[in-house]
Amino acid sequence: MLVLNFILFQVAWFSCVIGAAKGLPWLGVMITVLTLIWHLKQTKQLQHELKILVTSLLIGAVLDQSLLSLNLIDYQDHGWNASVVPVWILALWLAFATTLNMSLAWMQKKRLISFFFGMIGGPLAYIAAERLGAVTILHQGSYVALALGWATVTPLLLFIADRTTHVKEL
């Protein structure tokens, strides 16, 4: 299941990014919805997993909206108003959240590894998305913002996933 989770995340990522680059921002959303359906059918703790998904979506939306509002990143084909973070980015955050208790769960208690994973992996994902035509990185300082943002968000989301999943029911 871990490998399938990783593969489904990659499929969702590519469908969101390529869909945005080709003017089809809702393509990735549809693929992500299918990924979410599969993911939620796998979980034994549906309420906890839903909390993780919503929390990840909100935190991710704040990070990407900040990048957009500060003119650090420009996104292709928002799917709605260009001053608001794109729908396909929101779908990506939901897809990423599906990995927190599955293919990335091994990092939940490894804060330093998750810090560096986010610091390096986050900017690399945006660079790849830029090369595929879905985003434009507008300034050199954008790389610093991406690295710091992802270095913060990755361990935070893994911590939240760990705490939410392992909370004791009263």
mmCIF file with all atom_site columns, N, CA and C in Angstrom, residues 72-110:
data_model
loop_
_atom_site.group_PDB
_atom_site.id
_atom_site.type_symbol
_atom_site.label_atom_id
_atom_site.label_alt_id
_atom_site.label_comp_id
_atom_site.label_asym_id
_atom_site.label_entity_id
_atom_site.label_seq_id
_atom_site.pdbx_PDB_ins_code
_atom_site.Cartn_x
_atom_site.Cartn_y
_atom_site.Cartn_z
_atom_site.occupancy
_atom_site.B_iso_or_equiv
_atom_site.pdbx_formal_charge
_atom_site.auth_seq_id
_atom_site.auth_comp_id
_atom_site.auth_asym_id
_atom_site.auth_atom_id
_atom_site.pdbx_PDB_model_num
ATOM 1   N N  . LEU A 1 72  ? 6.181   36.152 -5.302  1.00 0.00 ? 72  LEU A N  1
ATOM 2   C CA . LEU A 1 72  ? 7.362   35.289 -5.379  1.00 0.00 ? 72  LEU A CA 1
ATOM 3   C C  . LEU A 1 72  ? 7.166   34.188 -6.420  1.00 0.00 ? 72  LEU A C  1
ATOM 4   N N  . ILE A 1 73  ? 5.916   33.786 -6.598  1.00 0.00 ? 73  ILE A N  1
ATOM 5   C CA . ILE A 1 73  ? 5.556   32.717 -7.529  1.00 0.00 ? 73  ILE A CA 1
ATOM 6   C C  . ILE A 1 73  ? 4.346   33.179 -8.330  1.00 0.00 ? 73  ILE A C  1
ATOM 7   N N  . ASP A 1 74  ? 4.327   32.808 -9.595  1.00 0.00 ? 74  ASP A N  1
ATOM 8   C CA . ASP A 1 74  ? 3.145   33.039 -10.424 1.00 0.00 ? 74  ASP A CA 1
ATOM 9   C C  . ASP A 1 74  ? 2.663   31.673 -10.901 1.00 0.00 ? 74  ASP A C  1
ATOM 10  N N  . TYR A 1 75  ? 1.382   31.427 -10.773 1.00 0.00 ? 75  TYR A N  1
ATOM 11  C CA . TYR A 1 75  ? 0.802   30.139 -11.120 1.00 0.00 ? 75  TYR A CA 1
ATOM 12  C C  . TYR A 1 75  ? 0.040   30.244 -12.431 1.00 0.00 ? 75  TYR A C  1
ATOM 13  N N  . GLN A 1 76  ? 0.090   29.195 -13.216 1.00 0.00 ? 76  GLN A N  1
ATOM 14  C CA . GLN A 1 76  ? -0.674  29.128 -14.460 1.00 0.00 ? 76  GLN A CA 1
ATOM 15  C C  . GLN A 1 76  ? -2.088  28.660 -14.162 1.00 0.00 ? 76  GLN A C  1
ATOM 16  N N  . ASP A 1 77  ? -2.997  29.127 -14.933 1.00 0.00 ? 77  ASP A N  1
ATOM 17  C CA . ASP A 1 77  ? -4.388  28.677 -14.957 1.00 0.00 ? 77  ASP A CA 1
ATOM 18  C C  . ASP A 1 77  ? -4.950  28.299 -13.591 1.00 0.00 ? 77  ASP A C  1
ATOM 19  N N  . HIS A 1 78  ? -5.358  29.297 -12.871 1.00 0.00 ? 78  HIS A N  1
ATOM 20  C CA . HIS A 1 78  ? -5.841  29.128 -11.495 1.00 0.00 ? 78  HIS A CA 1
ATOM 21  C C  . HIS A 1 78  ? -7.112  28.295 -11.387 1.00 0.00 ? 78  HIS A C  1
ATOM 22  N N  . GLY A 1 79  ? -7.934  28.344 -12.420 1.00 0.00 ? 79  GLY A N  1
ATOM 23  C CA . GLY A 1 79  ? -9.224  27.658 -12.344 1.00 0.00 ? 79  GLY A CA 1
ATOM 24  C C  . GLY A 1 79  ? -10.297 28.566 -11.784 1.00 0.00 ? 79  GLY A C  1
ATOM 25  N N  . TRP A 1 80  ? -9.854  29.719 -11.280 1.00 0.00 ? 80  TRP A N  1
ATOM 26  C CA . TRP A 1 80  ? -10.731 30.772 -10.773 1.00 0.00 ? 80  TRP A CA 1
ATOM 27  C C  . TRP A 1 80  ? -9.928  32.053 -10.687 1.00 0.00 ? 80  TRP A C  1
ATOM 28  N N  . ASN A 1 81  ? -10.278 32.964 -9.825  1.00 0.00 ? 81  ASN A N  1
ATOM 29  C CA . ASN A 1 81  ? -9.636  34.279 -9.719  1.00 0.00 ? 81  ASN A CA 1
ATOM 30  C C  . ASN A 1 81  ? -8.118  34.155 -9.545  1.00 0.00 ? 81  ASN A C  1
ATOM 31  N N  . ALA A 1 82  ? -7.374  34.887 -10.357 1.00 0.00 ? 82  ALA A N  1
ATOM 32  C CA . ALA A 1 82  ? -5.906  34.800 -10.346 1.00 0.00 ? 82  ALA A CA 1
ATOM 33  C C  . ALA A 1 82  ? -5.263  35.376 -9.087  1.00 0.00 ? 82  ALA A C  1
ATOM 34  N N  . SER A 1 83  ? -6.013  36.090 -8.273  1.00 0.00 ? 83  SER A N  1
ATOM 35  C CA . SER A 1 83  ? -5.440  36.619 -7.034  1.00 0.00 ? 83  SER A CA 1
ATOM 36  C C  . SER A 1 83  ? -5.550  35.620 -5.879  1.00 0.00 ? 83  SER A C  1
ATOM 37  N N  . VAL A 1 84  ? -6.162  34.487 -6.154  1.00 0.00 ? 84  VAL A N  1
ATOM 38  C CA . VAL A 1 84  ? -6.334  33.440 -5.142  1.00 0.00 ? 84  VAL A CA 1
ATOM 39  C C  . VAL A 1 84  ? -5.523  32.211 -5.583  1.00 0.00 ? 84  VAL A C  1
ATOM 40  N N  . VAL A 1 85  ? -4.935  31.537 -4.627  1.00 0.00 ? 85  VAL A N  1
ATOM 41  C CA . VAL A 1 85  ? -4.151  30.344 -4.912  1.00 0.00 ? 85  VAL A CA 1
ATOM 42  C C  . VAL A 1 85  ? -4.965  29.405 -5.810  1.00 0.00 ? 85  VAL A C  1
ATOM 43  N N  . PRO A 1 86  ? -4.314  28.809 -6.807  1.00 0.00 ? 86  PRO A N  1
ATOM 44  C CA . PRO A 1 86  ? -5.044  27.979 -7.780  1.00 0.00 ? 86  PRO A CA 1
ATOM 45  C C  . PRO A 1 86  ? -5.696  26.735 -7.181  1.00 0.00 ? 86  PRO A C  1
ATOM 46  N N  . VAL A 1 87  ? -6.770  26.323 -7.809  1.00 0.00 ? 87  VAL A N  1
ATOM 47  C CA . VAL A 1 87  ? -7.490  25.125 -7.377  1.00 0.00 ? 87  VAL A CA 1
ATOM 48  C C  . VAL A 1 87  ? -6.591  23.901 -7.450  1.00 0.00 ? 87  VAL A C  1
ATOM 49  N N  . TRP A 1 88  ? -5.730  23.840 -8.449  1.00 0.00 ? 88  TRP A N  1
ATOM 50  C CA . TRP A 1 88  ? -4.868  22.657 -8.608  1.00 0.00 ? 88  TRP A CA 1
ATOM 51  C C  . TRP A 1 88  ? -3.788  22.585 -7.531  1.00 0.00 ? 88  TRP A C  1
ATOM 52  N N  . ILE A 1 89  ? -3.371  23.740 -7.006  1.00 0.00 ? 89  ILE A N  1
ATOM 53  C CA . ILE A 1 89  ? -2.416  23.746 -5.882  1.00 0.00 ? 89  ILE A CA 1
ATOM 54  C C  . ILE A 1 89  ? -3.108  23.200 -4.630  1.00 0.00 ? 89  ILE A C  1
ATOM 55  N N  . LEU A 1 90  ? -4.352  23.591 -4.427  1.00 0.00 ? 90  LEU A N  1
ATOM 56  C CA . LEU A 1 90  ? -5.100  23.078 -3.279  1.00 0.00 ? 90  LEU A CA 1
ATOM 57  C C  . LEU A 1 90  ? -5.246  21.554 -3.394  1.00 0.00 ? 90  LEU A C  1
ATOM 58  N N  . ALA A 1 91  ? -5.503  21.082 -4.612  1.00 0.00 ? 91  ALA A N  1
ATOM 59  C CA . ALA A 1 91  ? -5.586  19.633 -4.827  1.00 0.00 ? 91  ALA A CA 1
ATOM 60  C C  . ALA A 1 91  ? -4.251  18.970 -4.500  1.00 0.00 ? 91  ALA A C  1
ATOM 61  N N  . LEU A 1 92  ? -3.150  19.624 -4.870  1.00 0.00 ? 92  LEU A N  1
ATOM 62  C CA . LEU A 1 92  ? -1.826  19.069 -4.556  1.00 0.00 ? 92  LEU A CA 1
ATOM 63  C C  . LEU A 1 92  ? -1.603  18.939 -3.062  1.00 0.00 ? 92  LEU A C  1
ATOM 64  N N  . TRP A 1 93  ? -2.072  19.923 -2.294  1.00 0.00 ? 93  TRP A N  1
ATOM 65  C CA . TRP A 1 93  ? -1.924  19.837 -0.839  1.00 0.00 ? 93  TRP A CA 1
ATOM 66  C C  . TRP A 1 93  ? -2.714  18.656 -0.280  1.00 0.00 ? 93  TRP A C  1
ATOM 67  N N  . LEU A 1 94  ? -3.896  18.417 -0.827  1.00 0.00 ? 94  LEU A N  1
ATOM 68  C CA . LEU A 1 94  ? -4.671  17.259 -0.377  1.00 0.00 ? 94  LEU A CA 1
ATOM 69  C C  . LEU A 1 94  ? -3.967  15.961 -0.758  1.00 0.00 ? 94  LEU A C  1
ATOM 70  N N  . ALA A 1 95  ? -3.422  15.917 -1.970  1.00 0.00 ? 95  ALA A N  1
ATOM 71  C CA . ALA A 1 95  ? -2.685  14.720 -2.392  1.00 0.00 ? 95  ALA A CA 1
ATOM 72  C C  . ALA A 1 95  ? -1.465  14.502 -1.507  1.00 0.00 ? 95  ALA A C  1
ATOM 73  N N  . PHE A 1 96  ? -0.742  15.580 -1.202  1.00 0.00 ? 96  PHE A N  1
ATOM 74  C CA . PHE A 1 96  ? 0.421   15.468 -0.322  1.00 0.00 ? 96  PHE A CA 1
ATOM 75  C C  . PHE A 1 96  ? 0.008   14.949 1.060   1.00 0.00 ? 96  PHE A C  1
ATOM 76  N N  . ALA A 1 97  ? -1.126  15.410 1.547   1.00 0.00 ? 97  ALA A N  1
ATOM 77  C CA . ALA A 1 97  ? -1.604  14.993 2.863   1.00 0.00 ? 97  ALA A CA 1
ATOM 78  C C  . ALA A 1 97  ? -1.864  13.486 2.918   1.00 0.00 ? 97  ALA A C  1
ATOM 79  N N  . THR A 1 98  ? -2.188  12.883 1.777   1.00 0.00 ? 98  THR A N  1
ATOM 80  C CA . THR A 1 98  ? -2.426  11.431 1.786   1.00 0.00 ? 98  THR A CA 1
ATOM 81  C C  . THR A 1 98  ? -1.147  10.649 2.056   1.00 0.00 ? 98  THR A C  1
ATOM 82  N N  . THR A 1 99  ? 0.003   11.276 1.899   1.00 0.00 ? 99  THR A N  1
ATOM 83  C CA . THR A 1 99  ? 1.280   10.577 2.121   1.00 0.00 ? 99  THR A CA 1
ATOM 84  C C  . THR A 1 99  ? 1.740   10.647 3.580   1.00 0.00 ? 99  THR A C  1
ATOM 85  N N  . LEU A 1 100 ? 1.177   11.541 4.364   1.00 0.00 ? 100 LEU A N  1
ATOM 86  C CA . LEU A 1 100 ? 1.691   11.803 5.711   1.00 0.00 ? 100 LEU A CA 1
ATOM 87  C C  . LEU A 1 100 ? 1.604   10.594 6.641   1.00 0.00 ? 100 LEU A C  1
ATOM 88  N N  . ASN A 1 101 ? 0.567   9.808  6.514   1.00 0.00 ? 101 ASN A N  1
ATOM 89  C CA . ASN A 1 101 ? 0.416   8.599  7.338   1.00 0.00 ? 101 ASN A CA 1
ATOM 90  C C  . ASN A 1 101 ? 0.689   7.325  6.557   1.00 0.00 ? 101 ASN A C  1
ATOM 91  N N  . MET A 1 102 ? 1.183   7.483  5.348   1.00 0.00 ? 102 MET A N  1
ATOM 92  C CA . MET A 1 102 ? 1.480   6.290  4.541   1.00 0.00 ? 102 MET A CA 1
ATOM 93  C C  . MET A 1 102 ? 2.942   6.338  4.092   1.00 0.00 ? 102 MET A C  1
ATOM 94  N N  . SER A 1 103 ? 3.189   6.768  2.872   1.00 0.00 ? 103 SER A N  1
ATOM 95  C CA . SER A 1 103 ? 4.551   6.659  2.338   1.00 0.00 ? 103 SER A CA 1
ATOM 96  C C  . SER A 1 103 ? 5.556   7.578  3.019   1.00 0.00 ? 103 SER A C  1
ATOM 97  N N  . LEU A 1 104 ? 5.112   8.638  3.686   1.00 0.00 ? 104 LEU A N  1
ATOM 98  C CA . LEU A 1 104 ? 6.035   9.508  4.431   1.00 0.00 ? 104 LEU A CA 1
ATOM 99  C C  . LEU A 1 104 ? 5.965   9.300  5.949   1.00 0.00 ? 104 LEU A C  1
ATOM 100 N N  . ALA A 1 105 ? 5.182   8.346  6.399   1.00 0.00 ? 105 ALA A N  1
ATOM 101 C CA . ALA A 1 105 ? 5.009   8.131  7.844   1.00 0.00 ? 105 ALA A CA 1
ATOM 102 C C  . ALA A 1 105 ? 6.322   7.825  8.552   1.00 0.00 ? 105 ALA A C  1
ATOM 103 N N  . TRP A 1 106 ? 7.255   7.222  7.860   1.00 0.00 ? 106 TRP A N  1
ATOM 104 C CA . TRP A 1 106 ? 8.541   6.883  8.467   1.00 0.00 ? 106 TRP A CA 1
ATOM 105 C C  . TRP A 1 106 ? 9.281   8.124  8.975   1.00 0.00 ? 106 TRP A C  1
ATOM 106 N N  . MET A 1 107 ? 8.915   9.296  8.463   1.00 0.00 ? 107 MET A N  1
ATOM 107 C CA . MET A 1 107 ? 9.577   10.546 8.865   1.00 0.00 ? 107 MET A CA 1
ATOM 108 C C  . MET A 1 107 ? 8.891   11.249 10.037  1.00 0.00 ? 107 MET A C  1
ATOM 109 N N  . GLN A 1 108 ? 7.782   10.751 10.503  1.00 0.00 ? 108 GLN A N  1
ATOM 110 C CA . GLN A 1 108 ? 6.994   11.470 11.508  1.00 0.00 ? 108 GLN A CA 1
ATOM 111 C C  . GLN A 1 108 ? 7.776   11.830 12.762  1.00 0.00 ? 108 GLN A C  1
ATOM 112 N N  . LYS A 1 109 ? 8.642   10.988 13.205  1.00 0.00 ? 109 LYS A N  1
ATOM 113 C CA . LYS A 1 109 ? 9.407   11.274 14.420  1.00 0.00 ? 109 LYS A CA 1
ATOM 114 C C  . LYS A 1 109 ? 10.861  11.656 14.106  1.00 0.00 ? 109 LYS A C  1
ATOM 115 N N  . LYS A 1 110 ? 11.139  11.850 12.853  1.00 0.00 ? 110 LYS A N  1
ATOM 116 C CA . LYS A 1 110 ? 12.489  12.229 12.420  1.00 0.00 ? 110 LYS A CA 1
ATOM 117 C C  . LYS A 1 110 ? 12.456  13.689 11.963  1.00 0.00 ? 110 LYS A C  1
#
